[in-house]
Short mmCIF file of C-alpha atoms and ligand atoms in Angstrom, two decimals:
data_model
loop_
_atom_site.label_atom_id
_atom_site.label_comp_id
_atom_site.label_asym_id
_atom_site.label_seq_id
_atom_site.Cartn_x
_atom_site.Cartn_y
_atom_site.Cartn_z
CA MET A 57 58.84 35.32 -67.99
CA THR A 58 60.18 36.92 -64.91
CA ASP A 59 63.57 38.91 -65.04
CA PHE A 60 64.49 37.07 -62.18
CA ILE A 61 64.57 33.69 -63.97
CA SER A 62 66.97 35.12 -67.07
CA ARG A 63 69.10 36.79 -64.44
CA LEU A 64 69.53 33.76 -62.53
CA PRO A 65 72.90 32.22 -63.36
CA LYS A 66 72.46 28.33 -64.62
CA ALA A 67 74.39 25.52 -66.13
CA GLU A 68 72.64 24.05 -69.18
CA LEU A 69 73.34 20.34 -69.01
CA HIS A 70 70.61 18.80 -71.06
CA VAL A 71 70.35 20.49 -74.67
CA HIS A 72 71.18 18.57 -78.00
CA ILE A 73 72.75 21.09 -80.49
CA GLU A 74 71.01 19.36 -83.23
CA GLY A 75 67.79 19.92 -81.66
CA THR A 76 68.76 23.53 -81.24
CA LEU A 77 67.91 24.16 -85.14
CA GLU A 78 65.21 26.62 -85.37
CA PRO A 79 62.64 26.13 -88.52
CA GLU A 80 63.94 29.27 -90.11
CA MET A 81 67.74 28.03 -89.78
CA MET A 82 66.50 24.56 -91.01
CA LEU A 83 64.70 26.10 -94.30
CA ASP A 84 67.44 28.49 -95.16
CA LEU A 85 70.45 25.79 -94.88
CA ALA A 86 68.32 22.90 -96.99
CA LYS A 87 68.15 25.85 -99.70
CA ARG A 88 71.65 26.60 -99.37
CA ASN A 89 72.89 22.98 -99.64
CA GLY A 90 70.14 22.18 -102.04
CA HIS A 91 68.67 19.49 -100.01
CA GLU A 92 65.15 18.44 -100.14
CA LEU A 93 63.24 18.60 -96.93
CA PRO A 94 59.62 17.26 -96.79
CA PHE A 95 58.10 20.81 -95.51
CA GLY A 96 58.27 23.75 -97.97
CA SER A 97 57.33 26.40 -95.60
CA LEU A 98 57.68 27.81 -91.99
CA LYS A 99 53.72 26.69 -91.32
CA GLU A 100 54.55 23.16 -92.41
CA VAL A 101 57.33 22.62 -90.27
CA GLU A 102 55.56 23.89 -87.33
CA ALA A 103 52.57 21.89 -88.17
CA ALA A 104 54.75 18.57 -88.49
CA TYR A 105 55.88 19.87 -84.59
CA ARG A 106 52.94 17.60 -83.12
CA PHE A 107 54.54 14.87 -81.67
CA THR A 108 53.01 11.57 -80.27
CA ASP A 109 56.02 9.88 -78.60
CA LEU A 110 59.74 9.95 -78.45
CA GLN A 111 59.85 8.28 -81.73
CA SER A 112 57.71 10.46 -83.65
CA PHE A 113 59.85 13.49 -82.71
CA LEU A 114 62.92 11.59 -83.58
CA ASP A 115 61.84 11.23 -87.09
CA ILE A 116 61.59 14.86 -87.78
CA TYR A 117 64.68 15.52 -85.86
CA TYR A 118 66.93 13.56 -87.94
CA GLN A 119 65.27 14.73 -90.91
CA GLY A 120 66.17 18.47 -89.79
CA ALA A 121 69.65 17.42 -88.77
CA ALA A 122 70.39 16.36 -92.18
CA VAL A 123 70.48 20.12 -93.38
CA LEU A 124 73.68 20.37 -91.86
CA ARG A 125 76.80 19.65 -94.25
CA THR A 126 79.67 22.15 -93.78
CA PRO A 127 81.62 23.63 -90.81
CA GLU A 128 79.81 26.86 -91.22
CA ASP A 129 76.47 25.02 -90.74
CA PHE A 130 77.48 23.65 -87.50
CA TYR A 131 79.43 27.01 -86.51
CA LEU A 132 75.90 28.99 -87.07
CA LEU A 133 73.73 26.41 -85.28
CA MET A 134 76.19 26.64 -82.23
CA SER A 135 76.29 30.38 -82.37
CA ALA A 136 72.72 30.94 -82.50
CA TYR A 137 72.18 28.61 -80.00
CA LEU A 138 74.84 30.34 -77.40
CA ASP A 139 73.13 33.80 -78.16
CA ARG A 140 69.90 32.47 -77.04
CA ALA A 141 71.54 30.60 -73.97
CA ALA A 142 73.43 33.82 -72.72
CA ALA A 143 69.97 35.77 -73.08
CA ASP A 144 68.54 33.17 -70.73
CA GLY A 145 71.13 33.38 -67.86
CA VAL A 146 73.05 30.26 -68.84
CA ARG A 147 76.79 30.91 -67.80
CA HIS A 148 78.27 27.26 -68.71
CA ALA A 149 76.79 24.64 -71.00
CA GLU A 150 77.57 20.95 -71.64
CA ILE A 151 76.37 20.44 -74.99
CA PHE A 152 75.19 16.96 -76.64
CA PHE A 153 76.12 16.10 -80.12
CA ASP A 154 75.45 13.05 -82.43
CA PRO A 155 78.16 12.26 -84.35
CA GLN A 156 76.68 9.30 -85.88
CA THR A 157 73.95 11.17 -87.51
CA HIS A 158 76.54 13.22 -89.33
CA THR A 159 79.17 10.26 -90.08
CA GLU A 160 76.31 7.99 -91.47
CA ARG A 161 75.83 10.74 -94.18
CA GLY A 162 79.56 11.14 -95.01
CA ILE A 163 79.91 14.05 -92.82
CA GLY A 164 83.25 13.51 -90.86
CA PHE A 165 84.29 14.26 -87.36
CA GLU A 166 86.89 17.13 -88.72
CA VAL A 167 83.87 18.91 -90.26
CA PHE A 168 81.47 19.20 -87.58
CA MET A 169 83.86 19.39 -84.69
CA GLU A 170 85.53 22.53 -86.52
CA GLY A 171 82.06 24.28 -86.71
CA LEU A 172 80.89 23.57 -83.36
CA ARG A 173 84.32 24.45 -81.42
CA ALA A 174 84.59 27.96 -83.38
CA GLY A 175 81.13 28.54 -82.44
CA ILE A 176 81.67 27.90 -78.66
CA ALA A 177 85.11 29.90 -78.70
CA ASP A 178 83.22 32.96 -80.42
CA ALA A 179 80.38 32.72 -77.46
CA ARG A 180 83.02 32.72 -75.04
CA SER A 181 84.44 36.06 -76.17
CA ARG A 182 81.21 37.42 -77.18
CA HIS A 183 79.14 36.49 -73.66
CA GLY A 184 81.58 35.25 -71.18
CA LEU A 185 80.15 31.91 -70.94
CA SER A 186 81.64 28.43 -70.94
CA ALA A 187 81.04 25.62 -73.10
CA GLU A 188 81.81 21.92 -73.50
CA LEU A 189 80.46 18.92 -75.75
CA ILE A 190 78.85 15.80 -74.87
CA LEU A 191 79.46 13.05 -77.43
CA CYS A 192 76.46 11.25 -77.65
CA PHE A 193 76.05 7.44 -79.01
CA LEU A 194 72.90 6.61 -81.03
CA ARG A 195 70.97 3.93 -78.72
CA HIS A 196 68.84 2.70 -81.97
CA LEU A 197 72.17 1.71 -83.45
CA SER A 198 74.44 -1.22 -82.18
CA GLY A 199 77.11 -1.25 -79.64
CA ALA A 200 79.52 -2.37 -82.11
CA ASP A 201 78.64 1.01 -83.93
CA ALA A 202 79.15 2.81 -80.47
CA VAL A 203 82.52 0.82 -80.20
CA LYS A 204 83.36 2.02 -83.85
CA THR A 205 82.49 5.84 -83.21
CA ILE A 206 84.45 6.47 -79.79
CA HIS A 207 87.47 4.97 -81.97
CA GLU A 208 86.73 7.38 -84.72
CA ALA A 209 86.38 10.46 -82.44
CA GLU A 210 89.50 9.74 -80.34
CA PRO A 211 91.74 12.20 -82.69
CA HIS A 212 88.89 15.06 -82.42
CA LEU A 213 88.15 15.08 -78.44
CA GLN A 214 89.42 18.74 -77.79
CA GLY A 215 86.50 20.19 -76.21
CA VAL A 216 84.44 17.04 -75.39
CA VAL A 217 83.95 16.40 -71.79
CA ALA A 218 81.85 13.35 -71.63
CA VAL A 219 80.02 10.79 -73.50
CA GLY A 220 76.09 10.03 -73.41
CA LEU A 221 73.36 8.11 -74.88
CA ASP A 222 70.37 9.40 -76.62
CA SER A 223 67.66 8.36 -79.34
CA SER A 224 65.00 5.56 -79.09
CA GLU A 225 65.08 4.10 -75.57
CA ARG A 226 62.30 1.28 -75.83
CA ASP A 227 63.93 -2.18 -75.93
CA ARG A 228 67.48 -0.58 -75.98
CA PRO A 229 68.97 -1.26 -72.39
CA PRO A 230 72.12 0.32 -71.52
CA GLU A 231 74.35 -3.03 -71.03
CA LEU A 232 74.53 -2.70 -75.22
CA PHE A 233 76.78 0.12 -74.87
CA GLU A 234 78.99 -0.94 -71.76
CA ARG A 235 82.33 -1.80 -73.90
CA ALA A 236 81.84 1.99 -75.62
CA TYR A 237 81.76 3.42 -72.39
CA ASP A 238 84.78 1.61 -70.87
CA ILE A 239 86.75 2.87 -73.88
CA ALA A 240 85.53 6.53 -73.44
CA ARG A 241 86.52 6.28 -69.61
CA GLY A 242 89.74 4.97 -70.54
CA LEU A 243 90.59 7.92 -72.78
CA GLY A 244 89.48 10.52 -69.81
CA LEU A 245 85.95 11.31 -70.68
CA ARG A 246 83.24 11.57 -67.90
CA ALA A 247 79.71 9.53 -68.57
CA VAL A 248 76.08 10.60 -68.63
CA ALA A 249 72.91 8.79 -70.24
CA HIS A 250 69.48 9.16 -71.20
CA ALA A 251 67.48 6.58 -69.02
CA GLY A 252 63.92 6.50 -67.69
CA GLU A 253 62.68 8.82 -70.41
CA GLU A 254 60.48 6.00 -71.85
CA GLY A 255 62.36 3.29 -70.85
CA PRO A 256 61.73 1.45 -67.30
CA PRO A 257 63.43 2.13 -64.10
CA GLU A 258 65.77 -0.78 -64.61
CA TYR A 259 67.36 1.19 -67.43
CA VAL A 260 68.14 3.96 -64.77
CA VAL A 261 69.60 1.17 -62.47
CA GLY A 262 71.68 -0.25 -65.73
CA ALA A 263 73.20 3.23 -66.66
CA LEU A 264 74.53 3.83 -63.11
CA ASP A 265 75.71 0.45 -62.54
CA ILE A 266 76.87 -0.87 -65.56
CA LEU A 267 77.83 2.34 -67.56
CA GLY A 268 78.90 4.33 -64.43
CA VAL A 269 77.32 7.22 -65.42
CA GLU A 270 77.28 10.48 -62.84
CA ARG A 271 74.10 12.03 -64.38
CA ILE A 272 71.02 10.46 -65.47
CA ASP A 273 69.27 12.35 -68.37
CA HIS A 274 65.61 12.66 -67.89
CA GLY A 275 64.96 9.98 -65.35
CA ASP A 276 61.33 10.66 -64.59
CA ASN A 277 60.41 7.01 -64.72
CA SER A 278 62.42 6.55 -61.77
CA LEU A 279 59.56 7.60 -59.79
CA GLN A 280 57.90 4.12 -60.64
CA ASP A 281 60.40 2.32 -58.27
CA PRO A 282 60.36 3.52 -54.75
CA ASP A 283 63.70 1.77 -54.10
CA LEU A 284 65.39 3.45 -57.12
CA VAL A 285 63.90 6.78 -55.90
CA GLU A 286 65.65 6.27 -52.25
CA ARG A 287 68.89 5.23 -53.81
CA LEU A 288 68.86 8.49 -56.22
CA ALA A 289 68.13 10.76 -53.21
CA ARG A 290 70.58 9.17 -50.82
CA ASP A 291 73.48 9.42 -53.30
CA SER A 292 72.46 12.66 -54.67
CA ILE A 293 72.54 11.53 -58.24
CA PRO A 294 71.84 14.49 -60.62
CA LEU A 295 68.96 13.95 -62.95
CA THR A 296 68.57 16.64 -65.90
CA VAL A 297 64.80 16.91 -66.17
CA CYS A 298 63.24 18.67 -69.15
CA PRO A 299 59.50 19.62 -68.38
CA LEU A 300 58.75 21.26 -71.81
CA SER A 301 60.09 18.11 -73.48
CA ARG A 302 57.91 15.85 -71.12
CA VAL A 303 54.71 17.35 -72.14
CA ALA A 304 55.54 17.73 -75.92
CA LEU A 305 56.63 13.92 -76.11
CA ARG A 306 53.44 12.99 -73.98
CA GLY A 307 55.08 11.65 -70.79
CA VAL A 308 52.74 13.93 -68.85
CA ASP A 309 49.15 15.75 -70.46
CA THR A 310 50.26 19.38 -69.30
CA LEU A 311 52.86 21.30 -67.40
CA GLU A 312 50.34 21.29 -64.54
CA ASP A 313 50.63 17.27 -64.24
CA HIS A 314 54.47 17.17 -64.10
CA PRO A 315 55.87 15.46 -60.93
CA LEU A 316 58.48 18.28 -60.48
CA PRO A 317 56.92 18.82 -56.94
CA THR A 318 57.19 15.11 -55.87
CA MET A 319 60.81 14.85 -57.26
CA ILE A 320 61.49 17.68 -54.87
CA GLU A 321 59.78 16.36 -51.95
CA HIS A 322 61.54 13.21 -52.02
CA GLY A 323 64.83 15.10 -51.89
CA LEU A 324 66.28 14.16 -55.66
CA ASN A 325 68.87 16.35 -56.92
CA ILE A 326 66.81 17.79 -59.87
CA SER A 327 68.10 20.66 -62.44
CA LEU A 328 65.87 22.03 -65.11
CA HIS A 329 66.94 21.84 -68.75
CA SER A 330 65.69 22.32 -72.30
CA ASP A 331 66.32 19.29 -74.63
CA ASP A 332 65.44 20.39 -78.11
CA PRO A 333 64.12 23.93 -77.38
CA PRO A 334 62.57 24.67 -80.74
CA TYR A 335 60.83 21.49 -81.19
CA PHE A 336 59.36 21.60 -77.43
CA GLY A 337 58.41 25.02 -77.32
CA GLY A 338 61.06 26.66 -75.34
CA TYR A 339 65.03 27.40 -74.04
CA VAL A 340 65.59 26.77 -70.66
CA ALA A 341 64.19 30.02 -69.11
CA ALA A 342 60.91 28.98 -70.58
CA ASN A 343 60.90 25.45 -68.76
CA TYR A 344 61.82 27.75 -65.49
CA ALA A 345 58.90 29.95 -66.24
CA GLY A 346 56.63 27.10 -67.19
CA VAL A 347 57.11 25.28 -63.81
CA GLN A 348 56.87 28.40 -62.02
CA ASP A 349 53.40 29.43 -63.46
CA SER A 350 51.97 25.72 -63.97
CA LEU A 351 53.28 24.28 -60.72
CA GLY A 352 53.57 27.23 -58.29
CA ILE A 353 57.36 26.54 -57.98
CA THR A 354 58.72 29.61 -56.05
CA ASP A 355 61.65 31.78 -56.82
CA VAL A 356 63.51 30.21 -53.81
CA GLU A 357 62.92 26.63 -55.20
CA LEU A 358 64.06 27.73 -58.61
CA ALA A 359 67.47 29.34 -57.09
CA GLN A 360 68.04 25.83 -55.55
CA LEU A 361 67.48 24.20 -59.05
CA ALA A 362 69.91 26.58 -60.83
CA ARG A 363 72.32 25.91 -57.72
CA ASN A 364 71.88 21.97 -58.56
CA SER A 365 72.61 22.85 -62.30
CA VAL A 366 75.96 24.30 -61.26
CA MET A 367 76.70 21.56 -58.97
CA SER A 368 75.71 18.79 -61.20
CA SER A 369 78.11 20.07 -63.87
CA PHE A 370 81.65 19.08 -64.83
CA LEU A 371 82.95 22.23 -64.01
CA ASP A 372 85.90 22.66 -61.27
CA ASP A 373 84.89 23.51 -57.70
CA SER A 374 86.10 26.61 -57.81
CA ARG A 375 84.09 27.86 -60.88
CA LYS A 376 81.17 25.94 -59.46
CA GLU A 377 81.65 28.04 -56.24
CA GLY A 378 81.97 31.36 -57.82
CA LEU A 379 78.73 30.58 -60.01
CA VAL A 380 76.80 29.47 -56.81
CA THR A 381 77.96 32.85 -55.00
CA GLU A 382 76.67 34.61 -57.70
CA ILE A 383 73.21 32.94 -57.87
CA ASP A 384 73.13 33.82 -54.02
CA ALA A 385 73.59 37.19 -54.96
CA VAL A 386 70.78 37.43 -57.40
CA VAL A 387 68.49 36.05 -54.56
CA GLU A 388 69.46 38.44 -52.15
CA ALA A 389 68.82 41.38 -54.50
CA GLU A 390 65.42 39.90 -55.28
CA ILE A 391 64.52 39.40 -51.51
CA SER A 392 65.64 42.99 -51.00
CA ALA A 393 64.08 44.65 -53.75
N1 LIG B 654 67.69 13.25 -79.02
C1 LIG B 654 67.52 14.50 -79.18
N2 LIG B 654 66.51 14.48 -78.13
C2 LIG B 654 66.53 13.45 -77.37
C3 LIG B 654 65.46 12.99 -76.42
N3 LIG B 654 64.62 14.03 -75.64
N4 LIG B 654 65.37 11.61 -75.98
C4 LIG B 654 66.25 10.87 -76.59
N5 LIG B 654 67.12 10.92 -77.89
C5 LIG B 654 67.09 12.45 -78.29
ZN1 LIG B 655 67.57 14.55 -74.50
#
C-alpha cells in the first residue's frame, strides 16, 4: 500500500461495527463471556470465512456478534476499529450498528450505546477524528420490528446521525420499512439504505423514492438499469461502494472484474469503503490500494474518490471544506515530490 493512500484524508461511510470484530477479539470475548462459538481456533475461524453469497457471510457475522455482551466489549470493539481507521487516514466515520442483533439476545440499548459512545469519545481525543453512528434496521426482520426498534431507540439517540437498512436483501423490498423511516425522519435523523447489493435496481429506486434516503449503500446492481444510472449521475446520489466486499461475497470473481471504472465513466458519485473489514480482507486503505493495483485507478482518481467520501458525509459544510482542502494539499505534495 502506498504512503499516499494512507495519508489521504477520508470519510468512512460504510462500515458495520459488528463487522469489524477481528477473529482474535472474537475468541477472547467468547472465552471471557463463557460463550460457545462453533470455532475453537483462529485457523477454524479463518477457514469459515469462505463465503458464497451475502447470506453465507451473514450467518457467520451474526454468530460472531453474539460474543458482545457488556459495555466494555462494545468499547473495545469501537476503540480497536477507530485505531485502525485512524492509521488508514480516516478523519471522519459514520458507523453502522445493528441494535436488533443485540436486543434480540436481551442486550439493551443502554449497554451497547454506552460502550460505542465511549469508544468514539476516546478515539476523538487519541486521534482527532470524528465519528457518528447509523442505526440499521435488519431487513430480514419485519417492518413492525423496525418500528418497535426506532421507538425503543428514541431515548438513546445521542451520537446517532441517521438510520440505515442492512442484512439479507433478496425478497425484502424497501417499502416494508417505510413507516420506520418516517418515524426516524420525524426524530431528526438522516437516512441511508443498503440497496442493489444482491437486490434488483428497483430496490435502489424504492430506497430513494419511498424511504427518501440520501445515500445508497453498495448500489452496484444499479448498473443493470441505464435509466437509473442516468438518474444517479444527474442527481449526484452518493453510492458507498465496497470493492473487497463485492469480491468476497462473489458479486464479481476478482477485483480486476469490479465495474468501478465503468461507474466512474458514467459520472456516478462514488466513494470507497470497507463494509466488514476482517471478514473481507482489508480496511478502507486496502480497498483504495486494491482498486489501484487491480484496476489501474490513478492517484488523482483516488483523491477524487476521497473528496467524494467527504462531500457525501453528514458533516457540516465548513468541516467538509476543511477536509477537501487537506486532500488537495496531500495531492499537491505528492505531485511536487
Ligand atoms: N451487514 C453487515 N454487512 C452487510 C452487507 N454487506 N450487506 C448487508 N448487510 C450487512
Ligand atoms: Zn454493508
